[in-house]
Amino acid sequence: MFTLLTLGLALWILAHVFKRVAPERRAAMGDKGKGIVAVLLFISLGLMIWGYRGADFIPVWSPPSFMVHINNLLMLVAVFVFGMSATTGRLRGKMRHPQLTAVKIWAVAHLLVNGDLAAIILFGGMLIWAVLEVILINRAEPVWDRPEPGEAKKDVVLVIITLVAYGVMTGLHAWLGVWPFPG
């Protein structure tokens, strides 16, 4: 299962960085290339999930129990930051890479509470990918055209959506057998 996990992670990274490391080649693929990349990403997600869920538990370190609280707070922040990419409120343009920043926060949060080898491979790999992706984007497009801020009420909508999305995510974790709150 570690092979599937690693293969899925490698495919995820390659599908994402292909556009940055070979832009002419990716452009030559046209719209058909978008479909190919989407299929590869879908397959990579399946491989990562299947590999992670089926991997043997090999402990590397034992996280202290209070890390669960830090994880939960960081996850709430990650959902909010991810949502900043779609906001049209005052927060629009405050951060260049909100989705990738959210992935970094998500990965660190999960590394704080999961000390097994599969978690370190998955979440550590996603953290490395997000850092690499930001570097590649910034190198390819060093100048960022910062969008103008919008209305503050849109940020209130973002907070509400964040809370609802966080509730759905914790519900999914519970449904999958991983209770995200200390008991």
PDB file of C-alpha atoms in Angstrom:
ATOM      1  CA  MET A   1       0.000   0.000   0.000  1.00  0.00           C
ATOM      2  CA  PHE A   2       2.949   2.332   0.561  1.00  0.00           C
ATOM      3  CA  THR A   3       3.705   1.878  -3.132  1.00  0.00           C
ATOM      4  CA  LEU A   4       0.221   3.090  -4.090  1.00  0.00           C
ATOM      5  CA  LEU A   5       0.495   6.021  -1.686  1.00  0.00           C
ATOM      6  CA  THR A   6       3.883   7.044  -3.037  1.00  0.00           C
ATOM      7  CA  LEU A   7       2.812   6.538  -6.649  1.00  0.00           C
ATOM      8  CA  GLY A   8      -0.296   8.659  -6.087  1.00  0.00           C
ATOM      9  CA  LEU A   9       1.746  11.413  -4.459  1.00  0.00           C
ATOM     10  CA  ALA A  10       4.328  11.368  -7.255  1.00  0.00           C
ATOM     11  CA  LEU A  11       1.593  11.493  -9.901  1.00  0.00           C
ATOM     12  CA  TRP A  12      -0.079  14.420  -8.079  1.00  0.00           C
ATOM     13  CA  ILE A  13       3.170  16.366  -7.978  1.00  0.00           C
ATOM     14  CA  LEU A  14       4.109  15.608 -11.583  1.00  0.00           C
ATOM     15  CA  ALA A  15       0.656  16.518 -12.911  1.00  0.00           C
ATOM     16  CA  HIS A  16       0.803  19.855 -11.106  1.00  0.00           C
ATOM     17  CA  VAL A  17       4.384  20.882 -11.826  1.00  0.00           C
ATOM     18  CA  PHE A  18       4.297  19.781 -15.492  1.00  0.00           C
ATOM     19  CA  LYS A  19       2.764  23.125 -16.477  1.00  0.00           C
ATOM     20  CA  ARG A  20       5.551  24.999 -14.657  1.00  0.00           C
ATOM     21  CA  VAL A  21       8.564  22.967 -15.753  1.00  0.00           C
ATOM     22  CA  ALA A  22       7.455  22.388 -19.356  1.00  0.00           C
ATOM     23  CA  PRO A  23       5.127  25.294 -20.226  1.00  0.00           C
ATOM     24  CA  GLU A  24       5.618  25.044 -23.994  1.00  0.00           C
ATOM     25  CA  ARG A  25       4.866  21.347 -23.991  1.00  0.00           C
ATOM     26  CA  ARG A  26       1.777  21.851 -21.812  1.00  0.00           C
ATOM     27  CA  ALA A  27       0.553  24.719 -24.033  1.00  0.00           C
ATOM     28  CA  ALA A  28       0.978  22.537 -27.115  1.00  0.00           C
ATOM     29  CA  MET A  29      -1.502  20.059 -25.609  1.00  0.00           C
ATOM     30  CA  GLY A  30      -4.243  22.728 -25.663  1.00  0.00           C
ATOM     31  CA  ASP A  31      -7.574  22.103 -23.961  1.00  0.00           C
ATOM     32  CA  LYS A  32      -7.145  18.347 -24.362  1.00  0.00           C
ATOM     33  CA  GLY A  33      -4.220  18.650 -21.954  1.00  0.00           C
ATOM     34  CA  LYS A  34      -6.504  20.005 -19.239  1.00  0.00           C
ATOM     35  CA  GLY A  35      -8.599  16.859 -19.445  1.00  0.00           C
ATOM     36  CA  ILE A  36      -5.526  14.632 -19.299  1.00  0.00           C
ATOM     37  CA  VAL A  37      -4.205  16.481 -16.248  1.00  0.00           C
ATOM     38  CA  ALA A  38      -7.625  16.304 -14.563  1.00  0.00           C
ATOM     39  CA  VAL A  39      -7.770  12.533 -15.104  1.00  0.00           C
ATOM     40  CA  LEU A  40      -4.223  12.127 -13.758  1.00  0.00           C
ATOM     41  CA  LEU A  41      -5.118  14.171 -10.671  1.00  0.00           C
ATOM     42  CA  PHE A  42      -8.259  12.115 -10.099  1.00  0.00           C
ATOM     43  CA  ILE A  43      -6.233   8.894 -10.374  1.00  0.00           C
ATOM     44  CA  SER A  44      -3.546  10.301  -8.077  1.00  0.00           C
ATOM     45  CA  LEU A  45      -6.142  11.168  -5.425  1.00  0.00           C
ATOM     46  CA  GLY A  46      -7.563   7.661  -5.615  1.00  0.00           C
ATOM     47  CA  LEU A  47      -4.120   6.114  -5.271  1.00  0.00           C
ATOM     48  CA  MET A  48      -3.220   8.348  -2.323  1.00  0.00           C
ATOM     49  CA  ILE A  49      -6.475   7.619  -0.495  1.00  0.00           C
ATOM     50  CA  TRP A  50      -6.372   3.898  -1.206  1.00  0.00           C
ATOM     51  CA  GLY A  51      -2.677   3.651  -0.322  1.00  0.00           C
ATOM     52  CA  TYR A  52      -3.012   5.712   2.863  1.00  0.00           C
ATOM     53  CA  ARG A  53      -6.114   3.897   4.120  1.00  0.00           C
ATOM     54  CA  GLY A  54      -4.548   0.490   3.430  1.00  0.00           C
ATOM     55  CA  ALA A  55      -1.032   1.206   4.687  1.00  0.00           C
ATOM     56  CA  ASP A  56       0.235  -0.598   7.758  1.00  0.00           C
ATOM     57  CA  PHE A  57       0.537   1.555  10.850  1.00  0.00           C
ATOM     58  CA  ILE A  58       4.242   2.039  11.397  1.00  0.00           C
ATOM     59  CA  PRO A  59       4.782   4.437  14.302  1.00  0.00           C
ATOM     60  CA  VAL A  60       7.592   6.953  13.904  1.00  0.00           C
ATOM     61  CA  TRP A  61       6.736   9.285  16.784  1.00  0.00           C
ATOM     62  CA  SER A  62       3.943   9.717  19.299  1.00  0.00           C
ATOM     63  CA  PRO A  63       2.282  13.122  19.132  1.00  0.00           C
ATOM     64  CA  PRO A  64       1.169  14.558  22.470  1.00  0.00           C
ATOM     65  CA  SER A  65      -2.606  14.648  22.920  1.00  0.00           C
ATOM     66  CA  PHE A  66      -2.798  18.461  23.120  1.00  0.00           C
ATOM     67  CA  MET A  67      -1.738  18.605  19.456  1.00  0.00           C
ATOM     68  CA  VAL A  68      -5.324  17.671  18.528  1.00  0.00           C
ATOM     69  CA  HIS A  69      -6.463  21.112  19.687  1.00  0.00           C
ATOM     70  CA  ILE A  70      -3.744  22.810  17.666  1.00  0.00           C
ATOM     71  CA  ASN A  71      -4.634  20.663  14.648  1.00  0.00           C
ATOM     72  CA  ASN A  72      -8.310  21.611  14.889  1.00  0.00           C
ATOM     73  CA  LEU A  73      -7.508  25.324  15.122  1.00  0.00           C
ATOM     74  CA  LEU A  74      -5.073  25.112  12.209  1.00  0.00           C
ATOM     75  CA  MET A  75      -7.655  23.252  10.149  1.00  0.00           C
ATOM     76  CA  LEU A  76     -10.202  25.997  10.734  1.00  0.00           C
ATOM     77  CA  VAL A  77      -7.567  28.513   9.593  1.00  0.00           C
ATOM     78  CA  ALA A  78      -6.734  26.352   6.560  1.00  0.00           C
ATOM     79  CA  VAL A  79     -10.376  26.223   5.458  1.00  0.00           C
ATOM     80  CA  PHE A  80     -10.666  29.998   5.854  1.00  0.00           C
ATOM     81  CA  VAL A  81      -7.435  30.670   3.945  1.00  0.00           C
ATOM     82  CA  PHE A  82      -8.491  28.279   1.172  1.00  0.00           C
ATOM     83  CA  GLY A  83     -11.757  30.201   0.890  1.00  0.00           C
ATOM     84  CA  MET A  84      -9.843  33.457   0.476  1.00  0.00           C
ATOM     85  CA  SER A  85      -9.035  32.343  -3.071  1.00  0.00           C
ATOM     86  CA  ALA A  86     -12.700  32.663  -4.006  1.00  0.00           C
ATOM     87  CA  THR A  87     -13.686  35.674  -1.915  1.00  0.00           C
ATOM     88  CA  THR A  88     -14.699  38.945  -3.491  1.00  0.00           C
ATOM     89  CA  GLY A  89     -14.506  40.749  -0.163  1.00  0.00           C
ATOM     90  CA  ARG A  90     -11.906  42.963   1.497  1.00  0.00           C
ATOM     91  CA  LEU A  91      -9.574  40.007   1.961  1.00  0.00           C
ATOM     92  CA  ARG A  92      -9.237  39.470  -1.781  1.00  0.00           C
ATOM     93  CA  GLY A  93      -5.666  40.132  -2.743  1.00  0.00           C
ATOM     94  CA  LYS A  94      -4.219  39.916   0.769  1.00  0.00           C
ATOM     95  CA  MET A  95      -2.423  36.694  -0.062  1.00  0.00           C
ATOM     96  CA  ARG A  96      -0.916  35.601  -3.364  1.00  0.00           C
ATOM     97  CA  HIS A  97      -1.347  31.838  -3.006  1.00  0.00           C
ATOM     98  CA  PRO A  98      -4.210  31.185  -0.579  1.00  0.00           C
ATOM     99  CA  GLN A  99      -4.992  27.659  -1.804  1.00  0.00           C
ATOM    100  CA  LEU A 100      -1.383  26.527  -1.612  1.00  0.00           C
ATOM    101  CA  THR A 101      -0.965  28.255   1.737  1.00  0.00           C
ATOM    102  CA  ALA A 102      -4.045  26.375   2.949  1.00  0.00           C
ATOM    103  CA  VAL A 103      -2.503  23.093   1.801  1.00  0.00           C
ATOM    104  CA  LYS A 104       0.651  23.924   3.776  1.00  0.00           C
ATOM    105  CA  ILE A 105      -1.393  24.685   6.910  1.00  0.00           C
ATOM    106  CA  TRP A 106      -3.458  21.499   6.371  1.00  0.00           C
ATOM    107  CA  ALA A 107      -0.320  19.393   5.956  1.00  0.00           C
ATOM    108  CA  VAL A 108       1.429  20.812   9.029  1.00  0.00           C
ATOM    109  CA  ALA A 109      -1.747  20.392  11.101  1.00  0.00           C
ATOM    110  CA  HIS A 110      -1.984  16.738  10.134  1.00  0.00           C
ATOM    111  CA  LEU A 111       1.723  16.118  10.721  1.00  0.00           C
ATOM    112  CA  LEU A 112       1.259  17.421  14.276  1.00  0.00           C
ATOM    113  CA  VAL A 113      -1.288  14.706  15.127  1.00  0.00           C
ATOM    114  CA  ASN A 114      -0.179  11.770  12.971  1.00  0.00           C
ATOM    115  CA  GLY A 115       3.139  10.187  13.794  1.00  0.00           C
ATOM    116  CA  ASP A 116       2.960   7.149  11.539  1.00  0.00           C
ATOM    117  CA  LEU A 117       4.991   6.570   8.384  1.00  0.00           C
ATOM    118  CA  ALA A 118       2.049   6.724   5.949  1.00  0.00           C
ATOM    119  CA  ALA A 119       0.936  10.090   7.380  1.00  0.00           C
ATOM    120  CA  ILE A 120       4.447  11.477   7.179  1.00  0.00           C
ATOM    121  CA  ILE A 121       4.706  10.381   3.533  1.00  0.00           C
ATOM    122  CA  LEU A 122       1.266  11.760   2.599  1.00  0.00           C
ATOM    123  CA  PHE A 123       1.169  15.022   4.530  1.00  0.00           C
ATOM    124  CA  GLY A 124       4.907  15.666   4.279  1.00  0.00           C
ATOM    125  CA  GLY A 125       4.753  15.041   0.539  1.00  0.00           C
ATOM    126  CA  MET A 126       1.833  17.421   0.111  1.00  0.00           C
ATOM    127  CA  LEU A 127       3.690  20.053   2.145  1.00  0.00           C
ATOM    128  CA  ILE A 128       6.752  19.684  -0.068  1.00  0.00           C
ATOM    129  CA  TRP A 129       4.558  19.916  -3.179  1.00  0.00           C
ATOM    130  CA  ALA A 130       2.836  23.108  -1.995  1.00  0.00           C
ATOM    131  CA  VAL A 131       6.168  24.779  -1.183  1.00  0.00           C
ATOM    132  CA  LEU A 132       7.623  23.703  -4.548  1.00  0.00           C
ATOM    133  CA  GLU A 133       4.536  24.894  -6.420  1.00  0.00           C
ATOM    134  CA  VAL A 134       4.743  28.375  -4.849  1.00  0.00           C
ATOM    135  CA  ILE A 135       8.425  28.611  -5.758  1.00  0.00           C
ATOM    136  CA  LEU A 136       7.751  27.551  -9.356  1.00  0.00           C
ATOM    137  CA  ILE A 137       4.805  29.933  -9.760  1.00  0.00           C
ATOM    138  CA  ASN A 138       6.713  32.861  -8.291  1.00  0.00           C
ATOM    139  CA  ARG A 139       9.682  32.137 -10.523  1.00  0.00           C
ATOM    140  CA  ALA A 140       7.508  31.873 -13.653  1.00  0.00           C
ATOM    141  CA  GLU A 141       5.371  34.896 -12.743  1.00  0.00           C
ATOM    142  CA  PRO A 142       7.439  37.148 -10.462  1.00  0.00           C
ATOM    143  CA  VAL A 143       5.023  40.074 -10.725  1.00  0.00           C
ATOM    144  CA  TRP A 144       1.642  39.594  -9.067  1.00  0.00           C
ATOM    145  CA  ASP A 145      -1.273  41.708 -10.178  1.00  0.00           C
ATOM    146  CA  ARG A 146      -2.977  42.156  -6.806  1.00  0.00           C
ATOM    147  CA  PRO A 147      -6.793  42.295  -7.135  1.00  0.00           C
ATOM    148  CA  GLU A 148      -8.667  45.229  -5.636  1.00  0.00           C
ATOM    149  CA  PRO A 149     -10.509  44.544  -2.376  1.00  0.00           C
ATOM    150  CA  GLY A 150     -14.269  44.216  -2.474  1.00  0.00           C
ATOM    151  CA  GLU A 151     -17.045  44.659   0.071  1.00  0.00           C
ATOM    152  CA  ALA A 152     -16.538  43.699   3.734  1.00  0.00           C
ATOM    153  CA  LYS A 153     -19.884  41.853   3.818  1.00  0.00           C
ATOM    154  CA  LYS A 154     -18.392  39.268   1.454  1.00  0.00           C
ATOM    155  CA  ASP A 155     -15.836  38.458   4.158  1.00  0.00           C
ATOM    156  CA  VAL A 156     -18.702  37.725   6.559  1.00  0.00           C
ATOM    157  CA  VAL A 157     -20.017  35.274   3.967  1.00  0.00           C
ATOM    158  CA  LEU A 158     -16.531  33.710   3.850  1.00  0.00           C
ATOM    159  CA  VAL A 159     -16.588  33.195   7.633  1.00  0.00           C
ATOM    160  CA  ILE A 160     -20.006  31.512   7.439  1.00  0.00           C
ATOM    161  CA  ILE A 161     -18.913  29.290   4.550  1.00  0.00           C
ATOM    162  CA  THR A 162     -15.733  28.434   6.468  1.00  0.00           C
ATOM    163  CA  LEU A 163     -17.701  27.308   9.519  1.00  0.00           C
ATOM    164  CA  VAL A 164     -20.103  25.226   7.425  1.00  0.00           C
ATOM    165  CA  ALA A 165     -17.264  23.638   5.415  1.00  0.00           C
ATOM    166  CA  TYR A 166     -15.350  22.893   8.619  1.00  0.00           C
ATOM    167  CA  GLY A 167     -18.453  21.222  10.053  1.00  0.00           C
ATOM    168  CA  VAL A 168     -18.867  19.102   6.922  1.00  0.00           C
ATOM    169  CA  MET A 169     -15.188  18.106   6.979  1.00  0.00           C
ATOM    170  CA  THR A 170     -15.277  17.079  10.628  1.00  0.00           C
ATOM    171  CA  GLY A 171     -18.492  15.161   9.936  1.00  0.00           C
ATOM    172  CA  LEU A 172     -16.788  13.302   7.085  1.00  0.00           C
ATOM    173  CA  HIS A 173     -13.847  12.468   9.331  1.00  0.00           C
ATOM    174  CA  ALA A 174     -16.224  11.100  11.961  1.00  0.00           C
ATOM    175  CA  TRP A 175     -18.095   9.121   9.300  1.00  0.00           C
ATOM    176  CA  LEU A 176     -14.764   7.625   8.165  1.00  0.00           C
ATOM    177  CA  GLY A 177     -14.020   6.593  11.745  1.00  0.00           C
ATOM    178  CA  VAL A 178     -11.608   9.381  12.690  1.00  0.00           C
ATOM    179  CA  TRP A 179     -13.129  11.503  15.447  1.00  0.00           C
ATOM    180  CA  PRO A 180     -11.389  14.880  15.146  1.00  0.00           C
ATOM    181  CA  PHE A 181     -12.208  16.181  18.635  1.00  0.00           C
ATOM    182  CA  PRO A 182     -10.695  14.963  21.894  1.00  0.00           C
ATOM    183  CA  GLY A 183     -13.119  13.134  24.107  1.00  0.00           C
TER     184      GLY A 183
END
